[in-house]
Short mmCIF file of C-alpha atoms in Angstrom, two decimals:
data_model
loop_
_atom_site.label_atom_id
_atom_site.label_comp_id
_atom_site.label_asym_id
_atom_site.label_seq_id
_atom_site.Cartn_x
_atom_site.Cartn_y
_atom_site.Cartn_z
CA UNK A 28 21.84 34.59 -16.30
CA UNK A 29 20.81 33.83 -12.68
CA UNK A 30 17.07 33.34 -11.92
CA UNK A 31 15.60 35.18 -8.99
CA UNK A 32 12.12 34.85 -7.41
CA UNK A 33 8.87 36.80 -8.32
CA UNK A 34 6.33 37.69 -5.66
CA UNK A 35 2.72 37.72 -7.04
CA UNK A 36 -0.78 38.43 -5.95
CA UNK A 37 -3.91 38.70 -8.07
CA UNK A 38 -7.41 39.88 -7.63
CA UNK A 39 -10.40 38.25 -9.25
CA UNK A 40 -13.50 39.63 -11.05
CA UNK A 41 -15.88 37.14 -9.29
CA UNK A 42 -16.30 35.47 -5.90
CA UNK A 43 -16.82 31.78 -5.09
CA UNK A 44 -20.50 32.66 -4.69
CA UNK A 45 -20.43 33.25 -8.43
CA UNK A 46 -18.29 30.13 -9.48
CA UNK A 47 -16.99 27.31 -7.37
CA UNK A 48 -14.02 26.63 -9.68
CA UNK A 49 -11.04 28.88 -9.29
CA UNK A 50 -10.17 29.06 -12.89
CA UNK A 51 -13.61 30.67 -13.65
CA UNK A 52 -13.21 33.63 -11.15
CA UNK A 53 -11.41 35.59 -13.83
CA UNK A 54 -8.46 37.96 -13.18
CA UNK A 55 -8.92 41.53 -12.88
CA UNK A 56 -5.34 42.40 -12.09
CA UNK A 57 -2.06 40.63 -11.35
CA UNK A 58 0.70 42.33 -9.40
CA UNK A 59 4.26 41.08 -9.13
CA UNK A 60 7.60 42.09 -7.55
CA UNK A 61 10.51 40.77 -9.65
CA UNK A 62 13.65 40.52 -7.69
CA UNK A 63 15.63 40.33 -10.93
CA UNK A 64 14.60 43.84 -12.07
CA UNK A 65 14.03 45.20 -8.55
CA UNK A 66 10.61 46.50 -9.52
CA UNK A 67 6.85 46.17 -9.22
CA UNK A 68 4.79 45.39 -12.29
CA UNK A 69 0.87 45.04 -12.62
CA UNK A 70 -1.16 43.58 -15.40
CA UNK A 71 -4.92 44.05 -16.02
CA UNK A 72 -6.69 41.01 -17.61
CA UNK A 73 -6.22 42.33 -21.17
CA UNK A 74 -2.38 42.13 -20.71
CA UNK A 75 -2.15 39.07 -18.50
CA UNK A 76 0.09 37.51 -21.23
CA UNK A 77 2.74 39.95 -20.33
CA UNK A 78 3.19 38.44 -16.90
CA UNK A 79 3.87 34.99 -18.28
CA UNK A 80 7.56 35.62 -19.17
CA UNK A 81 8.31 37.04 -15.71
CA UNK A 82 6.89 33.77 -14.28
CA UNK A 83 8.58 31.53 -16.53
CA UNK A 84 11.93 32.94 -15.81
CA UNK A 85 11.76 33.22 -12.07
CA UNK A 86 13.45 30.99 -9.69
CA UNK A 87 10.28 30.73 -7.51
CA UNK A 88 6.88 32.14 -7.48
CA UNK A 89 6.28 33.46 -3.94
CA UNK A 90 3.20 34.52 -2.39
CA UNK A 91 0.57 34.08 0.41
CA UNK A 92 -1.87 31.26 -0.50
CA UNK A 93 -0.81 31.11 -4.16
CA UNK A 94 -1.03 27.43 -4.50
CA UNK A 95 -4.57 27.05 -3.45
CA UNK A 96 -5.98 30.26 -4.97
CA UNK A 97 -3.71 32.47 -7.30
CA UNK A 98 -2.23 29.91 -9.50
CA UNK A 99 -5.62 27.90 -9.86
CA UNK A 100 -7.25 31.23 -10.89
CA UNK A 101 -4.20 31.90 -13.25
CA UNK A 102 -4.57 28.42 -14.84
CA UNK A 103 -7.66 29.84 -16.80
CA UNK A 104 -5.25 32.00 -18.83
CA UNK A 105 -1.99 30.42 -18.80
CA UNK A 106 -1.48 28.06 -21.86
CA UNK A 107 0.98 25.69 -19.96
CA UNK A 108 0.55 24.00 -16.61
CA UNK A 109 0.88 26.23 -13.58
CA UNK A 110 1.94 23.31 -11.72
CA UNK A 111 5.42 23.35 -13.41
CA UNK A 112 6.25 26.40 -11.80
CA UNK A 113 8.57 26.17 -8.80
CA UNK A 114 6.42 27.77 -5.91
CA UNK A 115 7.00 28.71 -2.36
CA UNK A 116 3.56 29.45 -0.56
CA UNK A 117 4.22 31.29 2.74
CA UNK A 118 0.62 30.26 3.96
CA UNK A 119 1.39 26.60 3.13
CA UNK A 120 4.82 26.72 5.07
CA UNK A 121 3.20 28.46 8.07
CA UNK A 122 0.37 25.89 8.22
CA UNK A 123 2.97 23.15 8.19
CA UNK A 124 4.79 24.77 11.07
CA UNK A 125 1.91 25.72 13.25
CA UNK A 126 -0.74 23.30 12.33
CA UNK A 127 -3.31 25.67 11.26
CA UNK A 128 -4.05 28.45 8.72
CA UNK A 129 -3.30 32.07 9.58
CA UNK A 130 -4.38 35.09 7.69
CA UNK A 131 -1.94 37.51 6.10
CA UNK A 132 -3.23 40.36 8.19
CA UNK A 133 -2.64 38.56 11.46
CA UNK A 134 1.09 37.83 10.57
CA UNK A 135 1.54 41.52 9.29
CA UNK A 136 0.02 42.76 12.50
CA UNK A 137 2.18 40.56 14.86
CA UNK A 138 5.44 40.70 12.65
CA UNK A 139 5.58 44.25 11.27
CA UNK A 140 2.88 46.26 12.94
CA UNK A 141 1.27 46.65 9.53
CA UNK A 142 -1.95 45.69 7.93
CA UNK A 143 -3.49 45.04 4.61
CA UNK A 144 -5.11 48.16 2.98
CA UNK A 145 -8.30 46.38 2.35
CA UNK A 146 -10.05 43.07 1.47
CA UNK A 147 -10.62 40.90 -1.76
CA UNK A 148 -14.19 42.08 -2.02
CA UNK A 149 -13.38 45.66 -2.23
CA UNK A 150 -11.07 44.66 -5.34
CA UNK A 151 -14.11 43.18 -7.00
CA UNK A 152 -15.95 46.47 -6.36
CA UNK A 153 -13.02 48.49 -7.86
CA UNK A 154 -13.23 46.09 -10.87
CA UNK A 155 -16.91 46.45 -11.16
CA UNK A 156 -16.61 50.35 -10.97
CA UNK A 157 -13.85 50.30 -13.39
CA UNK A 158 -11.50 52.05 -10.82
CA UNK A 159 -8.32 50.61 -12.28
CA UNK A 160 -5.98 52.70 -10.33
CA UNK A 161 -7.36 51.80 -7.00
CA UNK A 162 -7.62 48.21 -8.07
CA UNK A 163 -3.89 48.25 -9.26
CA UNK A 164 -2.95 49.91 -6.01
CA UNK A 165 -4.69 47.50 -3.71
CA UNK A 166 -3.11 44.47 -5.39
CA UNK A 167 0.41 45.99 -5.35
CA UNK A 168 -0.07 46.79 -1.81
CA UNK A 169 -0.59 43.13 -1.02
CA UNK A 170 2.52 42.39 -2.87
CA UNK A 171 4.58 44.86 -1.11
CA UNK A 172 3.25 43.59 2.32
CA UNK A 173 3.94 40.00 1.33
CA UNK A 174 7.34 40.97 0.23
CA UNK A 175 8.05 42.68 3.61
CA UNK A 176 6.88 39.69 5.50
CA UNK A 177 8.90 37.16 3.41
CA UNK A 178 12.05 39.46 3.72
CA UNK A 179 11.53 39.73 7.56
CA UNK A 180 11.42 35.99 7.78
CA UNK A 181 14.46 35.66 5.47
CA UNK A 182 16.53 38.04 7.51
CA UNK A 183 15.30 37.01 11.04
CA UNK A 184 14.37 33.48 10.50
CA UNK A 185 11.04 34.05 12.35
CA UNK A 186 7.63 35.63 11.99
CA UNK A 187 4.92 36.12 14.51
CA UNK A 188 1.26 35.92 15.14
CA UNK A 189 -1.01 36.73 18.03
CA UNK A 190 -3.29 34.44 19.91
CA UNK A 191 -4.91 34.57 23.33
CA UNK A 192 -1.37 33.97 25.18
CA UNK A 193 0.25 37.05 23.15
CA UNK A 194 2.81 37.14 20.42
CA UNK A 195 3.81 33.75 19.24
CA UNK A 196 7.16 33.22 17.07
CA UNK A 197 7.12 30.99 14.40
CA UNK A 198 10.63 29.80 13.16
CA UNK A 199 11.25 29.93 9.46
CA UNK A 200 13.85 28.86 6.98
CA UNK A 201 12.89 31.03 3.95
CA UNK A 202 16.37 32.40 2.91
CA UNK A 203 16.82 29.45 0.46
CA UNK A 204 13.87 30.71 -1.59
CA UNK A 205 15.45 34.15 -2.09
CA UNK A 206 18.96 33.07 -2.73
CA UNK A 207 18.51 29.92 -4.67
CA UNK A 208 18.93 30.19 -8.57
CA UNK A 209 16.70 27.16 -8.87
CA UNK A 210 17.62 26.95 -12.58
CA UNK A 211 15.31 24.69 -14.52
CA UNK A 212 14.65 25.33 -18.00
CA UNK A 213 11.44 24.12 -18.85
CA UNK A 214 9.49 25.08 -21.97
CA UNK A 215 6.35 26.26 -20.48
CA UNK A 216 4.46 28.04 -23.26
CA UNK A 217 4.38 27.75 -26.86
CA UNK A 218 6.75 30.52 -28.64
CA UNK A 219 3.79 32.16 -30.50
#
Protein backbone atom coordinates (compact mmCIF):
# COMPACT_ATOMS: atom_id res chain seq x y z
CA UNK A 1 0.00 0.00 0.00
CA UNK A 2 1.26 3.44 -0.92
CA UNK A 3 2.35 5.58 2.02
CA UNK A 4 1.06 9.15 2.28
CA UNK A 5 2.06 12.10 4.46
CA UNK A 6 0.57 13.14 7.78
CA UNK A 7 0.39 16.77 8.88
CA UNK A 8 0.65 17.21 12.63
CA UNK A 9 0.59 19.72 15.44
CA UNK A 10 0.46 19.27 19.18
CA UNK A 11 -0.23 21.42 22.20
CA UNK A 12 1.50 21.11 25.54
CA UNK A 13 0.38 21.14 29.16
CA UNK A 14 3.25 23.38 30.27
CA UNK A 15 5.46 26.17 28.94
CA UNK A 16 9.22 26.53 28.78
CA UNK A 17 8.88 28.62 31.95
CA UNK A 18 7.84 25.42 33.70
CA UNK A 19 10.35 23.05 32.06
CA UNK A 20 13.31 23.78 29.79
CA UNK A 21 13.40 20.29 28.27
CA UNK A 22 10.74 19.78 25.56
CA UNK A 23 9.99 16.15 26.47
CA UNK A 24 8.85 17.34 29.93
CA UNK A 25 6.26 19.80 28.59
CA UNK A 26 3.62 17.08 28.24
CA UNK A 27 1.14 16.70 25.40
CA UNK A 28 -2.39 17.93 26.04
CA UNK A 29 -3.60 17.14 22.50
CA UNK A 30 -2.14 16.06 19.18
CA UNK A 31 -4.01 16.62 15.91
CA UNK A 32 -3.19 15.21 12.51
CA UNK A 33 -4.44 15.27 8.97
CA UNK A 34 -3.90 11.89 7.33
CA UNK A 35 -3.73 12.07 3.52
CA UNK A 36 -4.25 8.29 3.28
CA UNK A 37 -7.67 8.54 4.96
CA UNK A 38 -8.36 12.14 3.88
CA UNK A 39 -9.42 13.01 7.41
CA UNK A 40 -8.46 14.86 10.58
CA UNK A 41 -7.90 13.05 13.89
CA UNK A 42 -7.19 14.37 17.38
CA UNK A 43 -6.00 12.54 20.48
CA UNK A 44 -5.82 13.73 24.06
CA UNK A 45 -2.84 12.65 26.17
CA UNK A 46 -4.60 9.56 27.53
CA UNK A 47 -5.02 8.23 23.97
CA UNK A 48 -1.73 9.40 22.51
CA UNK A 49 -0.58 5.87 21.70
CA UNK A 50 -3.34 5.74 19.04
CA UNK A 51 -1.50 8.32 16.93
CA UNK A 52 1.67 6.23 16.67
CA UNK A 53 0.40 3.92 13.91
CA UNK A 54 -0.56 6.96 11.80
CA UNK A 55 2.94 8.38 12.20
CA UNK A 56 4.71 5.08 11.62
CA UNK A 57 2.80 4.40 8.40
CA UNK A 58 3.24 7.85 6.85
CA UNK A 59 5.59 8.76 4.02
CA UNK A 60 6.46 12.03 5.80
CA UNK A 61 5.47 13.88 8.95
CA UNK A 62 4.79 17.44 7.87
CA UNK A 63 4.39 20.43 10.14
CA UNK A 64 5.60 23.85 11.13
CA UNK A 65 8.53 23.79 13.59
CA UNK A 66 7.95 20.11 14.28
CA UNK A 67 11.63 19.14 14.30
CA UNK A 68 12.59 21.58 17.04
CA UNK A 69 9.36 21.42 19.04
CA UNK A 70 6.56 18.92 18.38
CA UNK A 71 8.72 15.83 17.86
CA UNK A 72 10.94 16.66 20.84
CA UNK A 73 7.83 16.92 23.01
CA UNK A 74 6.42 13.71 21.53
CA UNK A 75 9.66 11.85 22.34
CA UNK A 76 8.55 11.85 25.98
CA UNK A 77 5.75 9.43 24.98
CA UNK A 78 7.00 7.52 21.98
CA UNK A 79 8.74 4.21 22.78
CA UNK A 80 10.96 4.41 19.68
CA UNK A 81 13.12 7.24 18.37
CA UNK A 82 11.18 10.06 16.74
CA UNK A 83 14.36 10.86 14.80
CA UNK A 84 13.62 7.76 12.67
CA UNK A 85 10.53 9.38 11.15
CA UNK A 86 10.93 11.01 7.73
CA UNK A 87 10.07 14.65 8.41
CA UNK A 88 9.43 17.74 6.34
CA UNK A 89 9.39 20.90 8.46
CA UNK A 90 7.98 23.93 6.65
CA UNK A 91 9.72 26.36 9.01
CA UNK A 92 13.09 24.68 8.55
CA UNK A 93 12.75 24.85 4.75
CA UNK A 94 11.64 28.49 4.77
CA UNK A 95 14.48 29.43 7.13
CA UNK A 96 16.93 27.69 4.78
CA UNK A 97 15.62 29.72 1.83
CA UNK A 98 15.09 33.11 3.48
CA UNK A 99 17.84 32.95 6.10
CA UNK A 100 15.59 33.67 9.08
CA UNK A 101 12.66 32.27 11.00
CA UNK A 102 9.19 33.44 10.05
CA UNK A 103 6.03 32.85 12.03
CA UNK A 104 3.26 30.64 10.75
CA UNK A 105 0.88 33.56 11.19
CA UNK A 106 3.02 35.86 9.01
CA UNK A 107 3.12 33.27 6.23
CA UNK A 108 -0.62 32.58 6.51
CA UNK A 109 -1.51 36.28 6.36
CA UNK A 110 0.68 37.03 3.34
CA UNK A 111 -0.08 33.83 1.44
CA UNK A 112 -3.69 32.97 2.27
CA UNK A 113 -5.03 36.11 3.94
CA UNK A 114 -5.82 33.97 7.00
CA UNK A 115 -4.53 33.83 10.54
CA UNK A 116 -4.28 31.42 13.42
CA UNK A 117 -7.31 31.18 15.68
CA UNK A 118 -5.23 31.85 18.80
CA UNK A 119 -1.86 31.14 20.37
CA UNK A 120 -0.21 28.33 22.31
CA UNK A 121 -0.76 29.94 25.71
CA UNK A 122 -4.52 29.83 25.09
CA UNK A 123 -4.23 26.09 24.51
CA UNK A 124 -2.53 25.69 27.88
CA UNK A 125 -5.40 27.60 29.50
CA UNK A 126 -7.92 25.33 27.75
CA UNK A 127 -6.02 22.35 29.18
CA UNK A 128 -5.96 23.77 32.71
CA UNK A 129 -9.70 24.50 32.56
CA UNK A 130 -10.42 21.08 31.01
CA UNK A 131 -12.07 22.74 28.02
CA UNK A 132 -11.36 19.74 25.79
CA UNK A 133 -13.49 20.76 22.82
CA UNK A 134 -11.83 24.19 22.60
CA UNK A 135 -8.39 22.62 22.99
CA UNK A 136 -9.00 20.06 20.24
CA UNK A 137 -10.53 22.68 17.94
CA UNK A 138 -7.56 25.04 18.42
CA UNK A 139 -5.03 22.31 17.60
CA UNK A 140 -7.04 21.03 14.65
CA UNK A 141 -7.34 24.58 13.30
CA UNK A 142 -3.54 24.85 13.30
CA UNK A 143 -3.30 21.58 11.36
CA UNK A 144 -5.86 22.82 8.83
CA UNK A 145 -3.98 26.08 8.32
CA UNK A 146 -0.64 24.31 8.01
CA UNK A 147 -2.21 21.96 5.46
CA UNK A 148 -3.57 24.91 3.46
CA UNK A 149 -0.19 26.65 3.46
CA UNK A 150 1.62 23.44 2.48
CA UNK A 151 -0.84 22.68 -0.33
CA UNK A 152 -0.62 26.26 -1.61
CA UNK A 153 3.16 25.86 -1.79
CA UNK A 154 2.81 22.49 -3.55
CA UNK A 155 0.40 23.89 -6.16
CA UNK A 156 1.97 27.31 -6.73
CA UNK A 157 5.62 26.54 -5.92
CA UNK A 158 5.72 29.68 -3.76
CA UNK A 159 4.47 31.16 -0.50
CA UNK A 160 4.71 34.74 0.79
CA UNK A 161 5.59 36.84 3.78
CA UNK A 162 5.39 40.57 4.45
CA UNK A 163 8.21 42.89 5.36
CA UNK A 164 8.77 46.65 5.25
CA UNK A 165 9.06 46.45 1.43
CA UNK A 166 5.73 44.64 1.03
CA UNK A 167 4.82 41.11 -0.01
CA UNK A 168 7.87 38.93 -0.59
CA UNK A 169 7.73 35.69 -2.59
CA UNK A 170 9.50 32.55 -1.38
CA UNK A 171 10.01 29.93 -4.10
CA UNK A 172 9.46 26.45 -2.69
CA UNK A 173 9.70 22.87 -3.96
CA UNK A 174 7.25 20.99 -1.74
CA UNK A 175 5.43 18.77 -4.23
CA UNK A 176 7.83 15.84 -3.62
CA UNK A 177 6.73 15.63 0.03
CA UNK A 178 3.10 15.20 -0.99
CA UNK A 179 3.65 12.77 -3.85
CA UNK A 180 6.63 10.72 -2.66
CA UNK A 181 5.75 7.37 -1.17
CA UNK A 182 9.08 7.34 0.73
CA UNK A 183 8.50 3.70 1.60
CA UNK A 184 10.81 2.63 4.31
CA UNK A 185 9.67 -0.14 6.57
CA UNK A 186 11.24 0.64 9.90
CA UNK A 187 10.11 -1.26 12.98
CA UNK A 188 9.59 1.82 15.08
CA UNK A 189 7.72 0.46 18.10
CA UNK A 190 7.46 -2.84 19.86
CA UNK A 191 4.43 -4.96 18.90
CA UNK A 192 2.80 -4.94 22.33
